[in-house]
PDB file of C-alpha atoms in Angstrom:
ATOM      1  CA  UNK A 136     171.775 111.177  38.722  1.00 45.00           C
ATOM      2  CA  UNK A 137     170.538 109.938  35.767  1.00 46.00           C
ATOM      3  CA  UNK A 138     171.874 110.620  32.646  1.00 51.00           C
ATOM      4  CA  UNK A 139     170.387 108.383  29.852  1.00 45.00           C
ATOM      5  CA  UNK A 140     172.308 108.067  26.525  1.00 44.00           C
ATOM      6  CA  UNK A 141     170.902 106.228  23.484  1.00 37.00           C
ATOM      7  CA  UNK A 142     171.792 105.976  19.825  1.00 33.00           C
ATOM      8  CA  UNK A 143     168.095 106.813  18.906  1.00 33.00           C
ATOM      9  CA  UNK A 144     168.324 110.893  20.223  1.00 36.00           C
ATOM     10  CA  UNK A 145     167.988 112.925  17.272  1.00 33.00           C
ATOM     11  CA  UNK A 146     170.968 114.899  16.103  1.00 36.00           C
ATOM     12  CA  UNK A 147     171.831 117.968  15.583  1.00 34.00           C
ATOM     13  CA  UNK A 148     174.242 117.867  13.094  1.00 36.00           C
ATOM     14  CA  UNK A 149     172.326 120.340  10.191  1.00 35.00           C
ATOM     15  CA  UNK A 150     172.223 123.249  12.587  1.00 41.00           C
ATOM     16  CA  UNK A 151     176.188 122.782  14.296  1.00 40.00           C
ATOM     17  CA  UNK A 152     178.648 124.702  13.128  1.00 43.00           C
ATOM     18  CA  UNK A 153     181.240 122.758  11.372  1.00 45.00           C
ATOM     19  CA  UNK A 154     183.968 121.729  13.844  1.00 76.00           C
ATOM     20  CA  UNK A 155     183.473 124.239  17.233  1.00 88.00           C
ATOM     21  CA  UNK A 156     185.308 123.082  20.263  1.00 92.00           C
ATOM     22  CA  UNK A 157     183.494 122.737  23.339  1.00 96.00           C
ATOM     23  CA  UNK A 158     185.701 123.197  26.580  1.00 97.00           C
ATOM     24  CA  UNK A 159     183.406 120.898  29.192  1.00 97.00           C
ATOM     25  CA  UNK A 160     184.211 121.973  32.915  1.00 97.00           C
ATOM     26  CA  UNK A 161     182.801 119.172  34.989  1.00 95.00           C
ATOM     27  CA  UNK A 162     184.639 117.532  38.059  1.00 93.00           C
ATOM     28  CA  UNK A 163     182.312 114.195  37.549  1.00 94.00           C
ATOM     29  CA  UNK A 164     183.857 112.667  35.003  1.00 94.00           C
ATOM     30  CA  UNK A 165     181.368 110.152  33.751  1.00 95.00           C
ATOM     31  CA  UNK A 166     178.675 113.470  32.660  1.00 94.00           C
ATOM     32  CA  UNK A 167     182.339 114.879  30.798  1.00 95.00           C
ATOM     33  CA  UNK A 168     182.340 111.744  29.072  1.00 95.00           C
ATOM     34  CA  UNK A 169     178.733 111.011  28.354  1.00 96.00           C
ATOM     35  CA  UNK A 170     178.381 114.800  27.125  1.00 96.00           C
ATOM     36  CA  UNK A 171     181.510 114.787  25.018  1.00 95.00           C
ATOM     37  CA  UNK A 172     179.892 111.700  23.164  1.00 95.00           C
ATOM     38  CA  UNK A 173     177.241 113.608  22.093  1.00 95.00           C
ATOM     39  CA  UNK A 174     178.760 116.554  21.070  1.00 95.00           C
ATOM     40  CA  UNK A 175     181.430 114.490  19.091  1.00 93.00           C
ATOM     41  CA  UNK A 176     179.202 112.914  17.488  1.00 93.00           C
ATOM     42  CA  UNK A 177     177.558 116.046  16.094  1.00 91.00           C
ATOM     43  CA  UNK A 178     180.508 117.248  14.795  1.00 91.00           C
ATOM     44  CA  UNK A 179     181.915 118.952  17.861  1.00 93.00           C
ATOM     45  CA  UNK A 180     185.538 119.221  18.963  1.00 92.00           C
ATOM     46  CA  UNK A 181     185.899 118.341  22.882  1.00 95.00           C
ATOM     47  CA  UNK A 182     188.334 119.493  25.467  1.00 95.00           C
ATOM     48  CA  UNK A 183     188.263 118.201  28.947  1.00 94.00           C
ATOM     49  CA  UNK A 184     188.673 120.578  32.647  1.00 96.00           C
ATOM     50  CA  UNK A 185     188.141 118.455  35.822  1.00 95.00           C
ATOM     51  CA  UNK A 186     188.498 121.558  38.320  1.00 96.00           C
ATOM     52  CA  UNK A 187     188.175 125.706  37.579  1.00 95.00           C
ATOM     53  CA  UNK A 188     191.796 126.301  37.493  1.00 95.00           C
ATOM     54  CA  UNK A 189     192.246 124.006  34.971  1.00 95.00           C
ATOM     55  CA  UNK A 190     189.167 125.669  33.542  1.00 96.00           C
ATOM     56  CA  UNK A 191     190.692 128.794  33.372  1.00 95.00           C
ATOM     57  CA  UNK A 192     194.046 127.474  32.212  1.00 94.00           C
ATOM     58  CA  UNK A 193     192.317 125.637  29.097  1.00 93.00           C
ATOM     59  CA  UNK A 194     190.672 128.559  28.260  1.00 91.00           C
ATOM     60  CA  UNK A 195     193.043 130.366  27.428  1.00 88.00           C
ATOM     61  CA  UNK A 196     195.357 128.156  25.901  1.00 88.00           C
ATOM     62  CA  UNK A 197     192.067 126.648  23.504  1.00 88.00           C
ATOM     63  CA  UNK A 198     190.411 129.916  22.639  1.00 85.00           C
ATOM     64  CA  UNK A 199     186.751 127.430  22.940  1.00 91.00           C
ATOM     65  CA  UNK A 200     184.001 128.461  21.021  1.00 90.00           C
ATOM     66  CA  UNK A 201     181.595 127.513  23.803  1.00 94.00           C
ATOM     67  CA  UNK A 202     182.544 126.406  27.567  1.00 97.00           C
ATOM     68  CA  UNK A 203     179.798 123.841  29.419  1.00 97.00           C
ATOM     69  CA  UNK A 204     180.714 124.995  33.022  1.00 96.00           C
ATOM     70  CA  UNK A 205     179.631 123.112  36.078  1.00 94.00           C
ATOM     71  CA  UNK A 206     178.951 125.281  39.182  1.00 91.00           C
ATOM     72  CA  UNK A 207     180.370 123.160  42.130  1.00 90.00           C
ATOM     73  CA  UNK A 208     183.884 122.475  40.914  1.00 91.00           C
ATOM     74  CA  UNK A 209     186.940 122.370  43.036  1.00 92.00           C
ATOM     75  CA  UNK A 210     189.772 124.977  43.474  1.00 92.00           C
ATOM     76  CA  UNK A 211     187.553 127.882  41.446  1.00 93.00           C
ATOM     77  CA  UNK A 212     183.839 127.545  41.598  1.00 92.00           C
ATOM     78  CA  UNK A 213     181.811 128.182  38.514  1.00 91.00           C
ATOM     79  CA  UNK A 214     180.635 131.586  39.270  1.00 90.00           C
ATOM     80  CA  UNK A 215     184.574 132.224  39.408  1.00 92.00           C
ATOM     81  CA  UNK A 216     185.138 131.323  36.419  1.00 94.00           C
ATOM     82  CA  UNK A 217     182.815 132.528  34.612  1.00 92.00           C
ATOM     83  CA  UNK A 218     183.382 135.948  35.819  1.00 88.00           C
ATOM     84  CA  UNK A 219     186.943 135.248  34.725  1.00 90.00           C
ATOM     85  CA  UNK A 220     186.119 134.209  31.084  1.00 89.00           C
ATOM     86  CA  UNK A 221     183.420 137.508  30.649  1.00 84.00           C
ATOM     87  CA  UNK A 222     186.211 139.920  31.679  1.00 82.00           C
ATOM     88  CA  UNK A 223     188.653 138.383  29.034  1.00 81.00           C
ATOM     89  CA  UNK A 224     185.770 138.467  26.587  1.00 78.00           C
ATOM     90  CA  UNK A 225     182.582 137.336  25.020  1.00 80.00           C
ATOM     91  CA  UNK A 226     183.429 133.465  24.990  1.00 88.00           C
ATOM     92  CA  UNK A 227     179.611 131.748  24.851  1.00 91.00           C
ATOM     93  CA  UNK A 228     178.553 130.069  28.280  1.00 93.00           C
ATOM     94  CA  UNK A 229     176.307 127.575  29.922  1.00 94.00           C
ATOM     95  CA  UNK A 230     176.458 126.515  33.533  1.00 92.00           C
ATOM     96  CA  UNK A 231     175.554 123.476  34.599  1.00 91.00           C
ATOM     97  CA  UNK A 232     174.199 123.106  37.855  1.00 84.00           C
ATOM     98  CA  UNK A 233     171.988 120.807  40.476  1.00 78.00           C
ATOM     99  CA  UNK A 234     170.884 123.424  42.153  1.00 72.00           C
ATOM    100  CA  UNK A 235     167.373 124.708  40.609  1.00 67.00           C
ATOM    101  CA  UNK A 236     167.252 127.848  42.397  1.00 65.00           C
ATOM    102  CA  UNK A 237     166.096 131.350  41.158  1.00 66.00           C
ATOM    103  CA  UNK A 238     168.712 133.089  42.728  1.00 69.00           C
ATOM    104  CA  UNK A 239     171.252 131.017  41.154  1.00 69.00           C
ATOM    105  CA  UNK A 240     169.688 131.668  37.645  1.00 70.00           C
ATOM    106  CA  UNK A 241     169.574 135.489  38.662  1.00 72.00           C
ATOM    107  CA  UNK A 242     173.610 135.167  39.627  1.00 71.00           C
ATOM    108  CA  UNK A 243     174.203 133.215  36.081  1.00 73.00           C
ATOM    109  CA  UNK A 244     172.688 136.174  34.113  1.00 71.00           C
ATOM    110  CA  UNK A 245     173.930 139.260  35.676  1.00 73.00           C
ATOM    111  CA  UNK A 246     177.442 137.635  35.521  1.00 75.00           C
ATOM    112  CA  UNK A 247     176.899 136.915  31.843  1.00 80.00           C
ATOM    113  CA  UNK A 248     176.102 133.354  31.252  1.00 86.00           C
ATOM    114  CA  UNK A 249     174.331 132.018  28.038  1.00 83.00           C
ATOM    115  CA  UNK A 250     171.510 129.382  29.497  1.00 86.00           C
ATOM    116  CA  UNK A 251     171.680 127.663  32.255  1.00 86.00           C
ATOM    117  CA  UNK A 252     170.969 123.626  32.512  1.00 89.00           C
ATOM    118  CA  UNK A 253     169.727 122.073  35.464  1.00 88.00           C
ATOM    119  CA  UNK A 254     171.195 118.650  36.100  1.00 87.00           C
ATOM    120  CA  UNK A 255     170.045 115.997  36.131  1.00 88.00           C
ATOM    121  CA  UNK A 256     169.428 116.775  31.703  1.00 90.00           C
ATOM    122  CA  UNK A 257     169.449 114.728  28.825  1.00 93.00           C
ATOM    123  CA  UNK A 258     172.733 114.770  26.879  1.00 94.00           C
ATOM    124  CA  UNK A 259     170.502 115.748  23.550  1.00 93.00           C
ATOM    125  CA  UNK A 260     169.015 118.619  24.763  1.00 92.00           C
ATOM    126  CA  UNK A 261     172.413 119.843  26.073  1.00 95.00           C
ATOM    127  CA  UNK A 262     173.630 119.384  22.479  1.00 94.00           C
ATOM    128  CA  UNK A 263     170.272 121.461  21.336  1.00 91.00           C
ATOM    129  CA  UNK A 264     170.954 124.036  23.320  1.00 90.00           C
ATOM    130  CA  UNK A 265     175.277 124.421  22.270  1.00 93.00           C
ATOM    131  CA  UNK A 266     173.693 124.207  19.012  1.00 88.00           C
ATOM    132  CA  UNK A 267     171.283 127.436  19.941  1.00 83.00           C
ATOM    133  CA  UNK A 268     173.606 129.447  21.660  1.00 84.00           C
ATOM    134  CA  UNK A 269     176.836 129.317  19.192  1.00 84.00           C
ATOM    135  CA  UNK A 270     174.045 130.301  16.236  1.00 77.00           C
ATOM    136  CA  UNK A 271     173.102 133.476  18.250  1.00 70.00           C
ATOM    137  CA  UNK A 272     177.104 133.997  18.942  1.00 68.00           C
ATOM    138  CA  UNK A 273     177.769 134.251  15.202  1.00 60.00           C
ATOM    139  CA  UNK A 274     175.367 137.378  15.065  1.00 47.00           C
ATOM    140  CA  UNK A 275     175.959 138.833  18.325  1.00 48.00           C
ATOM    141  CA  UNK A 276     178.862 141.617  18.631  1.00 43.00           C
ATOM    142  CA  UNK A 277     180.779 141.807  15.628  1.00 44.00           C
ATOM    143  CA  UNK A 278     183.260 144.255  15.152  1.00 45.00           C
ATOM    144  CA  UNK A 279     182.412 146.536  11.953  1.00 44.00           C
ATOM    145  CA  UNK A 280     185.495 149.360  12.581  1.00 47.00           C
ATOM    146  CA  UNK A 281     188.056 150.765  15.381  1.00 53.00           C
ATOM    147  CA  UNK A 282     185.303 152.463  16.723  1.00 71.00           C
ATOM    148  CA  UNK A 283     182.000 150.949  15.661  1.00 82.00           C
ATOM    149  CA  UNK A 284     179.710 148.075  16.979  1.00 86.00           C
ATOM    150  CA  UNK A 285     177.340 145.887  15.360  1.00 86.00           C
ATOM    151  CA  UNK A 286     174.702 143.738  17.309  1.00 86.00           C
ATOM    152  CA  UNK A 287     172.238 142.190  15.470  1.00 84.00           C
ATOM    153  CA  UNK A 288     170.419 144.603  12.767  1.00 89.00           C
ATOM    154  CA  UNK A 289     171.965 147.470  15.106  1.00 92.00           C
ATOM    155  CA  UNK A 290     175.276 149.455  14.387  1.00 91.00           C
ATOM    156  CA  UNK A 291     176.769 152.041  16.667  1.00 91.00           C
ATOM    157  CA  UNK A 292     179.912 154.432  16.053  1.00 88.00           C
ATOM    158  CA  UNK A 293     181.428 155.581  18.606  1.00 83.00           C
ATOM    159  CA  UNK A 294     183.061 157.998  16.866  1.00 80.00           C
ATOM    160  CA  UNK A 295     180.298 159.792  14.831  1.00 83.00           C
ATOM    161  CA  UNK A 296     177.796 158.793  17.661  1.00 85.00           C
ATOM    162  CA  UNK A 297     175.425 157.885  15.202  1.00 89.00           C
ATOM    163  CA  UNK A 298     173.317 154.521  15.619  1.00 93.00           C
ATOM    164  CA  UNK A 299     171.388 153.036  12.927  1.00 93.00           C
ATOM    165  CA  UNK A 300     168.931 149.731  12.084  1.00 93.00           C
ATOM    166  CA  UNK A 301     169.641 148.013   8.962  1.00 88.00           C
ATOM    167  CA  UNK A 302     167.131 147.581   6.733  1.00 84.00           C
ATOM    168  CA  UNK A 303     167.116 145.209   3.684  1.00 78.00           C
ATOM    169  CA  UNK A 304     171.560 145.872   4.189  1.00 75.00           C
ATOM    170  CA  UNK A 305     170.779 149.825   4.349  1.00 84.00           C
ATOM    171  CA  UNK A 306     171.467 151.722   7.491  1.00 87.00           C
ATOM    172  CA  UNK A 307     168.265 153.847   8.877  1.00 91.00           C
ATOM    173  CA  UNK A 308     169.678 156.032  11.424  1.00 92.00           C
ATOM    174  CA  UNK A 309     168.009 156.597  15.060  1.00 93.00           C
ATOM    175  CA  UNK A 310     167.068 159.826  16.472  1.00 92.00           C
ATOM    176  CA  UNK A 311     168.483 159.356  19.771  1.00 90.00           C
ATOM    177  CA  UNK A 312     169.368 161.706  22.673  1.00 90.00           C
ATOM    178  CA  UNK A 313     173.185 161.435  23.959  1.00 86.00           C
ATOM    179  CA  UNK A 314     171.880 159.354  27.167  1.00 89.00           C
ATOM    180  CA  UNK A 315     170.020 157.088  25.070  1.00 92.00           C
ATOM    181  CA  UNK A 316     172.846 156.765  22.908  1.00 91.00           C
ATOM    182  CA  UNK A 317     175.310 155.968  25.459  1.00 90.00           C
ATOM    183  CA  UNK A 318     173.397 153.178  26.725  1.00 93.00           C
ATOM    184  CA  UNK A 319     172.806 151.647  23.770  1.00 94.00           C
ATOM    185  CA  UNK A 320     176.936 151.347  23.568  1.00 91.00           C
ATOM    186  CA  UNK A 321     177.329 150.506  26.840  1.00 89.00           C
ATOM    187  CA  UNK A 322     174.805 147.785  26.012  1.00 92.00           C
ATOM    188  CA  UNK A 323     175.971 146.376  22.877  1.00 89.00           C
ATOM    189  CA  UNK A 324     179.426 146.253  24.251  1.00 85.00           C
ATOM    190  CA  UNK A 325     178.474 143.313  25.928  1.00 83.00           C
ATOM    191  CA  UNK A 326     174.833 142.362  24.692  1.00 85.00           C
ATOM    192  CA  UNK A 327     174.736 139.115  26.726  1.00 82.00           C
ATOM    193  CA  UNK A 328     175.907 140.344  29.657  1.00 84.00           C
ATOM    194  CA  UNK A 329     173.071 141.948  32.468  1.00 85.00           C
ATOM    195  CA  UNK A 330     174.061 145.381  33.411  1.00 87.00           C
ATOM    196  CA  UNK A 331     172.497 146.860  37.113  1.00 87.00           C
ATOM    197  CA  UNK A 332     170.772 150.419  36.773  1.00 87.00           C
ATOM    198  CA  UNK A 333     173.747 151.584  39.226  1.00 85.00           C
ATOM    199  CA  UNK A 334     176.242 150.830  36.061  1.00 85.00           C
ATOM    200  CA  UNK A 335     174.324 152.211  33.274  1.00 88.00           C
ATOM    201  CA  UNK A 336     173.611 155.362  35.603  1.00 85.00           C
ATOM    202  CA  UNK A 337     177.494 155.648  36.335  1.00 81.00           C
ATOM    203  CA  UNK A 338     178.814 154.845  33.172  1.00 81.00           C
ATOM    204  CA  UNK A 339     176.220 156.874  30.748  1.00 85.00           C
ATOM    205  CA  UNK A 340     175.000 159.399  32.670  1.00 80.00           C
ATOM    206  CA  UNK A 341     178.189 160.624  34.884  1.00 70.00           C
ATOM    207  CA  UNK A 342     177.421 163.784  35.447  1.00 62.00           C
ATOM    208  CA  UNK A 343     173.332 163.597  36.967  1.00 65.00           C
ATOM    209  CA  UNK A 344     172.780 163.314  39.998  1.00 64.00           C
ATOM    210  CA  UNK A 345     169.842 161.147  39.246  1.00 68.00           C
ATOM    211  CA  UNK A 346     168.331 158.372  41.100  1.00 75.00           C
ATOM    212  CA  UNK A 347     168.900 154.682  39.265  1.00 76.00           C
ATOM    213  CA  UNK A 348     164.877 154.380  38.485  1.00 80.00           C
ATOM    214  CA  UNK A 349     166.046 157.016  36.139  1.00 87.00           C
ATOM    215  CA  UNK A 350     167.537 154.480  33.915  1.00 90.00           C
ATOM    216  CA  UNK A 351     164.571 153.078  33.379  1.00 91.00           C
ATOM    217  CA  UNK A 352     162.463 155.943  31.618  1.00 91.00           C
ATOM    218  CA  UNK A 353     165.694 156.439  29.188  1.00 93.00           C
ATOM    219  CA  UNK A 354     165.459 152.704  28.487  1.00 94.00           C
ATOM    220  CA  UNK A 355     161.849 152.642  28.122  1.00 94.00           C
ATOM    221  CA  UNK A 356     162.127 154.987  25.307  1.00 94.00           C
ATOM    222  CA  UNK A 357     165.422 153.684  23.693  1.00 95.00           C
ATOM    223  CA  UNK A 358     163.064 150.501  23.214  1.00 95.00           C
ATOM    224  CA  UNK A 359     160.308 152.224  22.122  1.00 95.00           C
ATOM    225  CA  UNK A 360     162.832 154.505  19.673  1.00 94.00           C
ATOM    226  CA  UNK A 361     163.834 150.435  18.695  1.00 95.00           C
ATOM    227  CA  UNK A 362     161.039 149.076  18.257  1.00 94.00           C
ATOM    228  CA  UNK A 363     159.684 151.715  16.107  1.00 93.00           C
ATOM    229  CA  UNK A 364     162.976 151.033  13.777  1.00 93.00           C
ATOM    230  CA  UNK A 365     161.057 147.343  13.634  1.00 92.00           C
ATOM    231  CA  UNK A 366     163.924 146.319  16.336  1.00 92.00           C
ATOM    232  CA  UNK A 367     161.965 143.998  18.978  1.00 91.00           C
ATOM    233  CA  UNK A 368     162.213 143.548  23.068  1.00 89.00           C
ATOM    234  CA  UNK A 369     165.574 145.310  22.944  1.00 93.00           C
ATOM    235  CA  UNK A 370     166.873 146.405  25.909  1.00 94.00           C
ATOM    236  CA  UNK A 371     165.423 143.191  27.845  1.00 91.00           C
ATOM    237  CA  UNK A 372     164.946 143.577  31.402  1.00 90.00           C
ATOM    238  CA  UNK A 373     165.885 141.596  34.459  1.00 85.00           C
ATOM    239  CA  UNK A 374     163.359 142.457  37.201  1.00 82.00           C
ATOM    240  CA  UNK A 375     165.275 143.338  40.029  1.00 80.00           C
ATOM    241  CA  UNK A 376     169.073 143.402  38.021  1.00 83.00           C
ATOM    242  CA  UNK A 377     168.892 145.108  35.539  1.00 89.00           C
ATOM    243  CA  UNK A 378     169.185 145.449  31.598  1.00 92.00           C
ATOM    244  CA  UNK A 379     170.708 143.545  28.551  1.00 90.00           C
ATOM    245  CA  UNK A 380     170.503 144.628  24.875  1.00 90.00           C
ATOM    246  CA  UNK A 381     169.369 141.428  23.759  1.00 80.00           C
ATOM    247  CA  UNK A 382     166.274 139.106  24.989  1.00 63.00           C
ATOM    248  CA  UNK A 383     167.027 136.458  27.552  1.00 50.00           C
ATOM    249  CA  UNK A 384     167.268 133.180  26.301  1.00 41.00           C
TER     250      UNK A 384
END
């Protein structure tokens, strides 16, 4: 595979933030070290997993701010692993993979992955796209309260269940119905994460008896309700999967 390196790749130092670590997961260890290179030299920290155990293991004892995870990796796969890391959190993630099938690209999104490279890549544009994805973390789910949610210009609380688009810093609430509502929350919980119609359908509307192409009308007008509010193409959907609350990448 061919993995070209040269000093004259532009870098992407302006747009990094200062000092993230990078946990690369790759059992070749020639890409770990060509990729760390770059990184490092845009102002990334680097830690090193040659199998998904070890994955797994680092993980938790680095707290990352992104993981680079290969799919074929020894001991625990990279689907494994990253279903792992998105049920102890929201920790940003992009596979890296040979394969350049649609199915696997389906399988990376439902699960909750970030991008997804196809190797062989250059090094730069692996930096570009770190780069992209920790910018959109910084934005993406932040906690405002026990019992409230922010996701981009969005906040929910839970408690009051009132949701509301900020506008110029000033909250503009939604006229939502309690279904709509609910999947908006269920959404934003995990924004980059693709949820099936059978979840939304058991989790927000529990007691209909409704089919799950139900989910769809409700969605259609949460985005509508959204969109009206001057919120764009949120819910996005996943022909065939499902729904996340923000666009794919």
């Amino acid at each position: 595979m061919n993995y070209h390196h040269s000093a004259s790749q532009p870098s992407f130092l302006a747009t990094t933030p200062p000092s993230a670590l990078v946990l690369i997961a790759e059992d070749e260890p020639q890409i770990a070290r060509i990729l760390a290179g770059y990184l490092e030299r845009d102002g990334y920290r680097t830690a090193f997993a040659l199998d998904g155990q070890e994955a797994l293991q680092q993980h938790l004892a680095l707290a990352p701010d992104l993981l680079l995870l290969d799919v074929q990796m020894p001991h625990v796969d990279g689907w494994g692993v990253l279903t792992e890391v998105r049920r102890r959190g929201e920790t940003p993630v992009i596979m890296l993979t040979a394969r350049d099938q649609d199915a696997d690209k389906l399988a990376a999104l439902r699960v909750g992955a970030d991008d997804y490279i196809i190797k062989p890549f250059n090094p730069a544009e692996v930096v570009a796209r770190v780069a992209a994805v920790l910018r959109r973390s910084r934005v993406r789910h932040l906690p405002v309260g026990g019992q409230r949610l922010r996701c981009g210009p969005i906040e929910i609380d839970q408690e009051t269940y009132v949701a509301s688009v900020l506008r110029d810093g000033t909250p503009q609430p939604l006229t939502l119905t309690l279904t709509e509502f609910r999947l908006l929350a269920h959404l934003a919980r995990t924004p980059r994460r693709v949820c099936s119609r059978l979840e939304l359908l058991e989790s927000c509307m529990p007691e209909s008896n409704s089919l799950e192409r139900t989910v769809d009308s409700h969605v259609s007008k949460l985005r509508k309700k959204l969109e009206e509010a001057g919120v764009m193409n949120m819910p996005a959907s996943l022909r065939g999967v499902g729904y996340r609350l923000e666009s794919e990448l």
